[in-house]
Amino acid sequence: MGHYTGNPDAIRALHRGYEVHRDVYIDPEIYRLEMRHLFANAWVFVGHESQTPNKGDYFATQVGDQPVIQVRHSDGEVHVLYNRCPHKGTKIVIDRSGNTGKFFRCPYHAWSFKTDGCLLAIPLKKGYENTGFENSDSGKGMRAVGAVRNYRGFIFCRLAEEGISFEEFFGGSLSSIDNMVDRSPAGRLEVAGPPLRYLHHCNWKMLVENQTDTCHPMVAHESSAGTAVKLWEELDMPEGTPLPPAMEIIAPFTSPYEFFEKMGIRTWPNGHGHTGVHHSIHSNYSEIPGYMDKMVASYGEEKAKAILGENRHNTVYFPNIMIKGPIQQLRVFIPLAADRTIVESYIYRLVDGPDELTARTAMYNRMINAPTSIVGHDDLEMYERAQEGLHADGLEWVNIQRLYEEGEDFTEEAVENGTTERQMRNQFDAWVRFMTMDMDGVREAAE
Amino acid sequence: MSISKDQVIDFIYDEVRMLDEGRYDEWLALWLKDGHYWMPLDYKQSDPHTVTSLMYEDLFMLKLRIERLNGARTFSQKPKSRCHHVIQRPFVDEIDETAGTCVATTFMHYVETRLDEQQLLALTARHELALVDGALRIANKRVDILNCDAAFRNIQLLP
Ligand code: FES
Ligand SMILES: [Fe+2]
């Protein structure tokens, strides 16, 4: 046991207004505490319901470091269970997705469970007679997480039995999911293919912070976006030639500081926030013929225009995802260790929407967020240089002071200059609270 | 003029050597202008458009990728990556004499390295080639990675 376990004051001391101590990124004990406290007390994204459309469909993933199964039960509801046999711990499902029929059957000794986790049968059950088995935790079946919520198709869970409600945790930030889903004329999304999976040797929070870091694209991505603009100019196309989709996607990354300042950042309580309040790098994509008509038919003209007029850039749902409403992309940050993170980048199709939009989204995903992406390469390089650089003993604090104000209040929604680092401070404000809210009095209980 | 099997095999050997030696201008000159370099994300993927791929790049994007490798502010290439292909003798699957086109499949091991890291990928490359003015050109190239569903580190050069 190190210095931080059961010591909420030491955790609180890691964030002081405009700076955070490097231990939040590099200390393995802090990582373990994040998994036990932050990822247990917060609402964490699990998957999309279209990954498990039919009864018995399951999808295996992680919430923090916890192996879980998202499964469609026989009553049609989506449940989230720990992927652990109550007998001896074997993971019940090994593959990433599939259909288990009416029940799960453990491959080791064939204990079986209904798809809500309840124990169904054990071979040679009489061996447990008069052993008190019915009173043991194992006799109850597969354990479910503390709470599950399906919000417009997105499945979130809270591992802790008790805690903040879904509505209170996310509050106004749900408007970004609403906008993403409303862009479907049918009001529904479906996952489109498997996600990109990209392994980073850095702390998960560096990736989350970078989602609202508006002062890096024109610098770190000069080599990709800047070169793209240069090559396009060299082609010397006639005035007014429409940009090809790839250029529409990549060119805005080189926008000047002023563009990012004016786009605005909104923060919500509990660590959520988004860039692109007034406009964003997604604002000037060309129209897809026929799409607006479908939207008007579904929503009426005024509402359709309002939905498509919203061009939020990145919305962070703290702690573990970012979504891009205008292009139906979701990136989930899966922490593996203090210095290991897998990013999975999913795309969704708009039910009843045009294929051209899905194609643009797929293009965005592979151009910007793939392990083969010329944009992703420079981002990864920055994170990993930071992960190594933070070990330098000369300075122990990381600065997040841009447009900082004394006594910032994160309990109110706020809209500010798009280059503020307020959203990063907002995340650490939430980080401290969700790390420490169940920590008092557990010091003795810790090993 | 017809296409011989040996000509196809030599072409593919020469092509990977250009990649390994970083002779990218020569490599780009092998391409027909409507060609696409496709690296699927899913095993046996059939659709490059409406699901994600690792790469699906036209010549403009390939040129950008190559130009960037030598940029003064290409931070992820300081220092530069190096790569190495080991290929089996290509299978020439089809030769269409009248159209002047052919298709070949090649199994390869691809090694990419930078600093202290080195990764090994097992690849299946599918070349669609066409005879233009007596020389073979790449009409399309598809590269499937055996463990396409794994979480990858940066893949910065051209497998
Ligand atoms: S470990 Fe699952 S039945 Fe024994
Ligand atoms: Fe970036």
PDB file of C-alpha atoms in Angstrom, chain A residues 16-260:
ATOM      1  CA  ARG A  16      -4.516  22.752  -7.400  1.00  0.00           C
ATOM      2  CA  GLY A  17      -6.573  24.998  -9.634  1.00  0.00           C
ATOM      3  CA  TYR A  18      -4.436  25.479 -12.706  1.00  0.00           C
ATOM      4  CA  GLU A  19      -2.052  22.568 -12.265  1.00  0.00           C
ATOM      5  CA  VAL A  20      -1.986  18.851 -11.566  1.00  0.00           C
ATOM      6  CA  HIS A  21       0.744  16.723 -10.094  1.00  0.00           C
ATOM      7  CA  ARG A  22       2.438  14.306 -12.489  1.00  0.00           C
ATOM      8  CA  ASP A  23       1.461  11.339 -10.298  1.00  0.00           C
ATOM      9  CA  VAL A  24      -2.025  11.450 -11.835  1.00  0.00           C
ATOM     10  CA  TYR A  25      -0.401  10.253 -15.071  1.00  0.00           C
ATOM     11  CA  ILE A  26       2.536   8.127 -14.016  1.00  0.00           C
ATOM     12  CA  ASP A  27       1.844   6.576 -10.604  1.00  0.00           C
ATOM     13  CA  PRO A  28       0.642   2.926 -10.713  1.00  0.00           C
ATOM     14  CA  GLU A  29      -1.064   3.316  -7.332  1.00  0.00           C
ATOM     15  CA  ILE A  30      -3.108   6.238  -8.635  1.00  0.00           C
ATOM     16  CA  TYR A  31      -4.063   4.117 -11.636  1.00  0.00           C
ATOM     17  CA  ARG A  32      -5.296   1.310  -9.365  1.00  0.00           C
ATOM     18  CA  LEU A  33      -7.271   3.792  -7.286  1.00  0.00           C
ATOM     19  CA  GLU A  34      -8.841   5.245 -10.418  1.00  0.00           C
ATOM     20  CA  MET A  35     -10.048   1.785 -11.344  1.00  0.00           C
ATOM     21  CA  ARG A  36     -11.458   1.134  -7.847  1.00  0.00           C
ATOM     22  CA  HIS A  37     -12.997   4.551  -7.207  1.00  0.00           C
ATOM     23  CA  LEU A  38     -13.348   6.843 -10.229  1.00  0.00           C
ATOM     24  CA  PHE A  39     -14.434   4.150 -12.698  1.00  0.00           C
ATOM     25  CA  ALA A  40     -16.745   2.632 -10.079  1.00  0.00           C
ATOM     26  CA  ASN A  41     -18.466   5.822  -8.948  1.00  0.00           C
ATOM     27  CA  ALA A  42     -18.895   7.448 -12.353  1.00  0.00           C
ATOM     28  CA  TRP A  43     -21.236   6.394 -15.173  1.00  0.00           C
ATOM     29  CA  VAL A  44     -19.080   4.744 -17.795  1.00  0.00           C
ATOM     30  CA  PHE A  45     -19.884   3.956 -21.423  1.00  0.00           C
ATOM     31  CA  VAL A  46     -20.148   0.236 -22.195  1.00  0.00           C
ATOM     32  CA  GLY A  47     -21.368  -0.155 -25.792  1.00  0.00           C
ATOM     33  CA  HIS A  48     -24.163   0.591 -28.227  1.00  0.00           C
ATOM     34  CA  GLU A  49     -27.382  -1.403 -28.182  1.00  0.00           C
ATOM     35  CA  SER A  50     -27.056  -2.175 -31.892  1.00  0.00           C
ATOM     36  CA  GLN A  51     -24.037  -4.310 -30.984  1.00  0.00           C
ATOM     37  CA  THR A  52     -26.497  -6.651 -29.229  1.00  0.00           C
ATOM     38  CA  PRO A  53     -29.727  -6.330 -31.261  1.00  0.00           C
ATOM     39  CA  ASN A  54     -31.276  -9.754 -30.567  1.00  0.00           C
ATOM     40  CA  LYS A  55     -32.057 -11.751 -27.454  1.00  0.00           C
ATOM     41  CA  GLY A  56     -28.973 -13.616 -26.314  1.00  0.00           C
ATOM     42  CA  ASP A  57     -26.589 -11.313 -28.220  1.00  0.00           C
ATOM     43  CA  TYR A  58     -23.585 -10.317 -26.168  1.00  0.00           C
ATOM     44  CA  PHE A  59     -20.615  -8.016 -26.442  1.00  0.00           C
ATOM     45  CA  ALA A  60     -17.599  -8.401 -24.151  1.00  0.00           C
ATOM     46  CA  THR A  61     -15.643  -5.320 -23.134  1.00  0.00           C
ATOM     47  CA  GLN A  62     -14.119  -3.551 -20.141  1.00  0.00           C
ATOM     48  CA  VAL A  63     -15.314  -0.884 -17.755  1.00  0.00           C
ATOM     49  CA  GLY A  64     -12.092   0.516 -16.357  1.00  0.00           C
ATOM     50  CA  ASP A  65     -10.147  -2.681 -15.722  1.00  0.00           C
ATOM     51  CA  GLN A  66     -13.277  -4.751 -15.106  1.00  0.00           C
ATOM     52  CA  PRO A  67     -14.235  -7.418 -17.660  1.00  0.00           C
ATOM     53  CA  VAL A  68     -17.946  -7.083 -18.428  1.00  0.00           C
ATOM     54  CA  ILE A  69     -20.551  -8.466 -20.805  1.00  0.00           C
ATOM     55  CA  GLN A  70     -23.265  -6.373 -22.398  1.00  0.00           C
ATOM     56  CA  VAL A  71     -26.094  -8.824 -23.126  1.00  0.00           C
ATOM     57  CA  ARG A  72     -29.673  -8.637 -24.448  1.00  0.00           C
ATOM     58  CA  HIS A  73     -31.864 -10.556 -21.981  1.00  0.00           C
ATOM     59  CA  SER A  74     -34.974 -12.537 -22.892  1.00  0.00           C
ATOM     60  CA  ASP A  75     -37.174  -9.586 -21.868  1.00  0.00           C
ATOM     61  CA  GLY A  76     -35.417  -7.403 -24.491  1.00  0.00           C
ATOM     62  CA  GLU A  77     -33.515  -5.290 -21.927  1.00  0.00           C
ATOM     63  CA  VAL A  78     -29.764  -4.840 -22.100  1.00  0.00           C
ATOM     64  CA  HIS A  79     -27.941  -6.052 -18.999  1.00  0.00           C
ATOM     65  CA  VAL A  80     -24.322  -5.565 -17.984  1.00  0.00           C
ATOM     66  CA  LEU A  81     -22.745  -8.454 -16.071  1.00  0.00           C
ATOM     67  CA  TYR A  82     -19.236  -9.081 -14.833  1.00  0.00           C
ATOM     68  CA  ASN A  83     -17.540 -11.513 -17.201  1.00  0.00           C
ATOM     69  CA  ARG A  84     -16.579 -13.896 -14.423  1.00  0.00           C
ATOM     70  CA  CYS A  85     -17.930 -17.276 -13.475  1.00  0.00           C
ATOM     71  CA  PRO A  86     -19.077 -17.304  -9.852  1.00  0.00           C
ATOM     72  CA  HIS A  87     -17.546 -20.764  -9.475  1.00  0.00           C
ATOM     73  CA  LYS A  88     -13.811 -20.329 -10.053  1.00  0.00           C
ATOM     74  CA  GLY A  89     -13.489 -17.111 -12.009  1.00  0.00           C
ATOM     75  CA  THR A  90     -13.324 -18.269 -15.609  1.00  0.00           C
ATOM     76  CA  LYS A  91     -14.443 -15.626 -18.067  1.00  0.00           C
ATOM     77  CA  ILE A  92     -17.833 -16.768 -19.291  1.00  0.00           C
ATOM     78  CA  VAL A  93     -17.379 -15.391 -22.791  1.00  0.00           C
ATOM     79  CA  ILE A  94     -14.009 -15.193 -24.464  1.00  0.00           C
ATOM     80  CA  ASP A  95     -14.852 -13.904 -27.928  1.00  0.00           C
ATOM     81  CA  ARG A  96     -15.741 -10.241 -28.348  1.00  0.00           C
ATOM     82  CA  SER A  97     -19.311 -10.797 -29.454  1.00  0.00           C
ATOM     83  CA  GLY A  98     -21.805 -13.508 -30.322  1.00  0.00           C
ATOM     84  CA  ASN A  99     -25.133 -15.032 -29.390  1.00  0.00           C
ATOM     85  CA  THR A 100     -25.425 -17.271 -26.348  1.00  0.00           C
ATOM     86  CA  GLY A 101     -29.056 -18.337 -26.875  1.00  0.00           C
ATOM     87  CA  LYS A 102     -31.199 -18.480 -23.749  1.00  0.00           C
ATOM     88  CA  PHE A 103     -28.374 -18.929 -21.268  1.00  0.00           C
ATOM     89  CA  PHE A 104     -24.636 -18.653 -20.637  1.00  0.00           C
ATOM     90  CA  ARG A 105     -22.775 -21.858 -19.965  1.00  0.00           C
ATOM     91  CA  CYS A 106     -19.360 -21.719 -18.352  1.00  0.00           C
ATOM     92  CA  PRO A 107     -16.849 -23.690 -20.438  1.00  0.00           C
ATOM     93  CA  TYR A 108     -15.018 -25.020 -17.356  1.00  0.00           C
ATOM     94  CA  HIS A 109     -17.589 -27.014 -15.264  1.00  0.00           C
ATOM     95  CA  ALA A 110     -20.815 -26.132 -17.087  1.00  0.00           C
ATOM     96  CA  TRP A 111     -22.522 -23.976 -14.498  1.00  0.00           C
ATOM     97  CA  SER A 112     -25.209 -22.152 -16.443  1.00  0.00           C
ATOM     98  CA  PHE A 113     -26.873 -18.779 -16.032  1.00  0.00           C
ATOM     99  CA  LYS A 114     -29.824 -16.921 -17.464  1.00  0.00           C
ATOM    100  CA  THR A 115     -28.909 -13.879 -19.530  1.00  0.00           C
ATOM    101  CA  ASP A 116     -29.687 -11.640 -16.558  1.00  0.00           C
ATOM    102  CA  GLY A 117     -27.008 -13.547 -14.617  1.00  0.00           C
ATOM    103  CA  CYS A 118     -29.281 -15.684 -12.387  1.00  0.00           C
ATOM    104  CA  LEU A 119     -27.986 -19.174 -11.685  1.00  0.00           C
ATOM    105  CA  LEU A 120     -29.830 -21.696 -13.847  1.00  0.00           C
ATOM    106  CA  ALA A 121     -28.201 -25.058 -13.237  1.00  0.00           C
ATOM    107  CA  ILE A 122     -25.118 -26.817 -11.901  1.00  0.00           C
ATOM    108  CA  PRO A 123     -24.193 -30.366 -12.979  1.00  0.00           C
ATOM    109  CA  LEU A 124     -24.320 -32.901 -10.124  1.00  0.00           C
ATOM    110  CA  LYS A 125     -26.076 -30.339  -7.976  1.00  0.00           C
ATOM    111  CA  LYS A 126     -26.572 -32.777  -5.125  1.00  0.00           C
ATOM    112  CA  GLY A 127     -22.908 -32.386  -4.266  1.00  0.00           C
ATOM    113  CA  TYR A 128     -23.846 -29.006  -2.820  1.00  0.00           C
ATOM    114  CA  GLU A 129     -26.680 -30.274  -0.614  1.00  0.00           C
ATOM    115  CA  ASN A 130     -26.239 -29.433   3.056  1.00  0.00           C
ATOM    116  CA  THR A 131     -23.111 -27.402   2.306  1.00  0.00           C
ATOM    117  CA  GLY A 132     -24.714 -23.995   2.825  1.00  0.00           C
ATOM    118  CA  PHE A 133     -24.111 -23.251  -0.865  1.00  0.00           C
ATOM    119  CA  GLU A 134     -27.375 -21.345  -1.228  1.00  0.00           C
ATOM    120  CA  ASN A 135     -26.047 -18.780   1.217  1.00  0.00           C
ATOM    121  CA  SER A 136     -22.783 -18.173  -0.619  1.00  0.00           C
ATOM    122  CA  ASP A 137     -22.304 -15.352  -3.100  1.00  0.00           C
ATOM    123  CA  SER A 138     -21.378 -17.891  -5.748  1.00  0.00           C
ATOM    124  CA  GLY A 139     -24.817 -19.483  -5.472  1.00  0.00           C
ATOM    125  CA  LYS A 140     -26.465 -16.292  -6.692  1.00  0.00           C
ATOM    126  CA  GLY A 141     -25.088 -16.472 -10.200  1.00  0.00           C
ATOM    127  CA  MET A 142     -23.176 -13.991 -12.330  1.00  0.00           C
ATOM    128  CA  ARG A 143     -22.877 -10.605 -10.718  1.00  0.00           C
ATOM    129  CA  ALA A 144     -24.454  -7.578 -12.367  1.00  0.00           C
ATOM    130  CA  VAL A 145     -22.942  -4.096 -12.241  1.00  0.00           C
ATOM    131  CA  GLY A 146     -24.495  -1.554  -9.882  1.00  0.00           C
ATOM    132  CA  ALA A 147     -26.752   0.206 -12.399  1.00  0.00           C
ATOM    133  CA  VAL A 148     -27.345   0.290 -16.170  1.00  0.00           C
ATOM    134  CA  ARG A 149     -28.911   2.936 -18.358  1.00  0.00           C
ATOM    135  CA  ASN A 150     -29.732   2.764 -22.055  1.00  0.00           C
ATOM    136  CA  TYR A 151     -29.759   6.362 -23.279  1.00  0.00           C
ATOM    137  CA  ARG A 152     -31.016   6.538 -26.865  1.00  0.00           C
ATOM    138  CA  GLY A 153     -29.134   3.366 -27.696  1.00  0.00           C
ATOM    139  CA  PHE A 154     -25.938   4.128 -25.770  1.00  0.00           C
ATOM    140  CA  ILE A 155     -25.409   1.786 -22.829  1.00  0.00           C
ATOM    141  CA  PHE A 156     -23.794   3.237 -19.720  1.00  0.00           C
ATOM    142  CA  CYS A 157     -23.238   1.605 -16.363  1.00  0.00           C
ATOM    143  CA  ARG A 158     -22.195   2.508 -12.849  1.00  0.00           C
ATOM    144  CA  LEU A 159     -20.233  -0.265 -11.159  1.00  0.00           C
ATOM    145  CA  ALA A 160     -21.013   0.993  -7.661  1.00  0.00           C
ATOM    146  CA  GLU A 161     -24.310  -0.171  -6.147  1.00  0.00           C
ATOM    147  CA  GLU A 162     -25.064   3.281  -4.780  1.00  0.00           C
ATOM    148  CA  GLY A 163     -24.189   6.665  -6.106  1.00  0.00           C
ATOM    149  CA  ILE A 164     -25.048   9.539  -8.373  1.00  0.00           C
ATOM    150  CA  SER A 165     -27.990   9.089 -10.752  1.00  0.00           C
ATOM    151  CA  PHE A 166     -27.475   8.970 -14.509  1.00  0.00           C
ATOM    152  CA  GLU A 167     -29.391  12.231 -15.052  1.00  0.00           C
ATOM    153  CA  GLU A 168     -27.500  14.107 -12.387  1.00  0.00           C
ATOM    154  CA  PHE A 169     -24.151  12.803 -13.603  1.00  0.00           C
ATOM    155  CA  PHE A 170     -24.597  13.783 -17.247  1.00  0.00           C
ATOM    156  CA  GLY A 171     -27.119  16.641 -16.993  1.00  0.00           C
ATOM    157  CA  GLY A 172     -27.091  18.979 -19.999  1.00  0.00           C
ATOM    158  CA  SER A 173     -24.253  17.114 -21.701  1.00  0.00           C
ATOM    159  CA  LEU A 174     -26.762  14.568 -23.015  1.00  0.00           C
ATOM    160  CA  SER A 175     -27.691  17.179 -25.633  1.00  0.00           C
ATOM    161  CA  SER A 176     -24.660  16.077 -27.663  1.00  0.00           C
ATOM    162  CA  ILE A 177     -25.865  12.464 -27.812  1.00  0.00           C
ATOM    163  CA  ASP A 178     -29.320  13.780 -28.661  1.00  0.00           C
ATOM    164  CA  ASN A 179     -27.927  15.750 -31.578  1.00  0.00           C
ATOM    165  CA  MET A 180     -25.965  12.773 -32.875  1.00  0.00           C
ATOM    166  CA  VAL A 181     -29.028  10.505 -32.780  1.00  0.00           C
ATOM    167  CA  ASP A 182     -31.452  13.161 -34.059  1.00  0.00           C
ATOM    168  CA  ARG A 183     -29.382  13.381 -37.229  1.00  0.00           C
ATOM    169  CA  SER A 184     -30.948  10.085 -38.223  1.00  0.00           C
ATOM    170  CA  PRO A 185     -34.310  10.684 -39.932  1.00  0.00           C
ATOM    171  CA  ALA A 186     -35.506   7.638 -37.960  1.00  0.00           C
ATOM    172  CA  GLY A 187     -33.968   8.860 -34.692  1.00  0.00           C
ATOM    173  CA  ARG A 188     -31.748   5.797 -34.415  1.00  0.00           C
ATOM    174  CA  LEU A 189     -28.112   4.843 -34.938  1.00  0.00           C
ATOM    175  CA  GLU A 190     -26.526   1.510 -35.782  1.00  0.00           C
ATOM    176  CA  VAL A 191     -22.915   0.580 -35.296  1.00  0.00           C
ATOM    177  CA  ALA A 192     -21.078   0.330 -38.651  1.00  0.00           C
ATOM    178  CA  GLY A 193     -18.395  -2.344 -38.574  1.00  0.00           C
ATOM    179  CA  PRO A 194     -15.692  -3.031 -36.018  1.00  0.00           C
ATOM    180  CA  PRO A 195     -13.755  -0.237 -34.298  1.00  0.00           C
ATOM    181  CA  LEU A 196     -10.216   0.864 -34.955  1.00  0.00           C
ATOM    182  CA  ARG A 197      -8.049  -0.299 -32.058  1.00  0.00           C
ATOM    183  CA  TYR A 198      -4.961   1.763 -31.298  1.00  0.00           C
ATOM    184  CA  LEU A 199      -2.514   1.074 -28.471  1.00  0.00           C
ATOM    185  CA  HIS A 200      -0.854   4.050 -26.805  1.00  0.00           C
ATOM    186  CA  HIS A 201       1.956   3.926 -24.266  1.00  0.00           C
ATOM    187  CA  CYS A 202       0.530   6.776 -22.271  1.00  0.00           C
ATOM    188  CA  ASN A 203      -1.978   7.532 -19.568  1.00  0.00           C
ATOM    189  CA  TRP A 204      -5.650   7.466 -20.571  1.00  0.00           C
ATOM    190  CA  LYS A 205      -6.238  11.028 -19.336  1.00  0.00           C
ATOM    191  CA  MET A 206      -3.766  12.478 -21.841  1.00  0.00           C
ATOM    192  CA  LEU A 207      -6.037  11.225 -24.597  1.00  0.00           C
ATOM    193  CA  VAL A 208      -9.174  12.528 -22.900  1.00  0.00           C
ATOM    194  CA  GLU A 209      -7.619  15.960 -22.330  1.00  0.00           C
ATOM    195  CA  ASN A 210      -6.466  16.152 -25.923  1.00  0.00           C
ATOM    196  CA  GLN A 211     -10.076  15.976 -27.135  1.00  0.00           C
ATOM    197  CA  THR A 212     -10.586  19.585 -26.095  1.00  0.00           C
ATOM    198  CA  ASP A 213      -7.007  20.755 -26.664  1.00  0.00           C
ATOM    199  CA  THR A 214      -7.616  23.329 -29.382  1.00  0.00           C
ATOM    200  CA  CYS A 215      -4.094  24.757 -29.371  1.00  0.00           C
ATOM    201  CA  HIS A 216      -2.385  21.664 -30.764  1.00  0.00           C
ATOM    202  CA  PRO A 217      -3.864  20.912 -34.228  1.00  0.00           C
ATOM    203  CA  MET A 218      -2.103  23.700 -36.110  1.00  0.00           C
ATOM    204  CA  VAL A 219       1.183  22.723 -34.467  1.00  0.00           C
ATOM    205  CA  ALA A 220       1.243  18.945 -34.057  1.00  0.00           C
ATOM    206  CA  HIS A 221      -0.689  18.360 -37.288  1.00  0.00           C
ATOM    207  CA  GLU A 222       1.156  20.825 -39.476  1.00  0.00           C
ATOM    208  CA  SER A 223       2.961  17.904 -41.097  1.00  0.00           C
ATOM    209  CA  SER A 224      -0.277  16.253 -42.242  1.00  0.00           C
ATOM    210  CA  ALA A 225      -2.917  18.973 -42.620  1.00  0.00           C
ATOM    211  CA  GLY A 226      -0.410  21.658 -43.640  1.00  0.00           C
ATOM    212  CA  THR A 227       1.158  19.378 -46.254  1.00  0.00           C
ATOM    213  CA  ALA A 228      -2.308  18.462 -47.555  1.00  0.00           C
ATOM    214  CA  VAL A 229      -3.181  22.108 -48.101  1.00  0.00           C
ATOM    215  CA  LYS A 230       0.167  22.702 -49.797  1.00  0.00           C
ATOM    216  CA  LEU A 231      -0.251  19.719 -52.150  1.00  0.00           C
ATOM    217  CA  TRP A 232      -3.779  20.792 -53.013  1.00  0.00           C
ATOM    218  CA  GLU A 233      -2.600  24.303 -53.868  1.00  0.00           C
ATOM    219  CA  GLU A 234       0.165  22.868 -56.039  1.00  0.00           C
ATOM    220  CA  LEU A 235      -2.472  21.058 -58.097  1.00  0.00           C
ATOM    221  CA  ASP A 236      -3.600  24.535 -59.103  1.00  0.00           C
ATOM    222  CA  MET A 237      -7.239  23.603 -59.605  1.00  0.00           C
ATOM    223  CA  PRO A 238      -9.526  26.220 -61.187  1.00  0.00           C
ATOM    224  CA  GLU A 239     -11.076  28.725 -58.780  1.00  0.00           C
ATOM    225  CA  GLY A 240     -14.169  27.312 -57.066  1.00  0.00           C
ATOM    226  CA  THR A 241     -13.270  23.633 -57.532  1.00  0.00           C
ATOM    227  CA  PRO A 242     -15.032  21.863 -54.680  1.00  0.00           C
ATOM    228  CA  LEU A 243     -12.669  20.280 -52.165  1.00  0.00           C
ATOM    229  CA  PRO A 244     -12.635  16.493 -52.333  1.00  0.00           C
ATOM    230  CA  PRO A 245     -13.983  14.844 -49.131  1.00  0.00           C
ATOM    231  CA  ALA A 246     -10.490  14.042 -47.868  1.00  0.00           C
ATOM    232  CA  MET A 247      -9.507  17.706 -48.066  1.00  0.00           C
ATOM    233  CA  GLU A 248     -12.766  18.787 -46.408  1.00  0.00           C
ATOM    234  CA  ILE A 249     -11.813  16.571 -43.506  1.00  0.00           C
ATOM    235  CA  ILE A 250      -8.135  17.348 -43.094  1.00  0.00           C
ATOM    236  CA  ALA A 251      -7.731  20.996 -44.128  1.00  0.00           C
ATOM    237  CA  PRO A 252      -9.581  22.517 -41.118  1.00  0.00           C
ATOM    238  CA  PHE A 253      -6.916  21.054 -38.803  1.00  0.00           C
ATOM    239  CA  THR A 254      -4.619  23.872 -39.894  1.00  0.00           C
ATOM    240  CA  SER A 255      -7.146  26.596 -39.081  1.00  0.00           C
ATOM    241  CA  PRO A 256      -5.569  29.566 -37.297  1.00  0.00           C
ATOM    242  CA  TYR A 257      -5.810  30.150 -33.537  1.00  0.00           C
ATOM    243  CA  GLU A 258      -8.559  32.674 -34.102  1.00  0.00           C
ATOM    244  CA  PHE A 259     -10.823  29.985 -35.567  1.00  0.00           C
ATOM    245  CA  PHE A 260     -10.384  27.855 -32.477  1.00  0.00           C
TER     246      PHE A 260
END
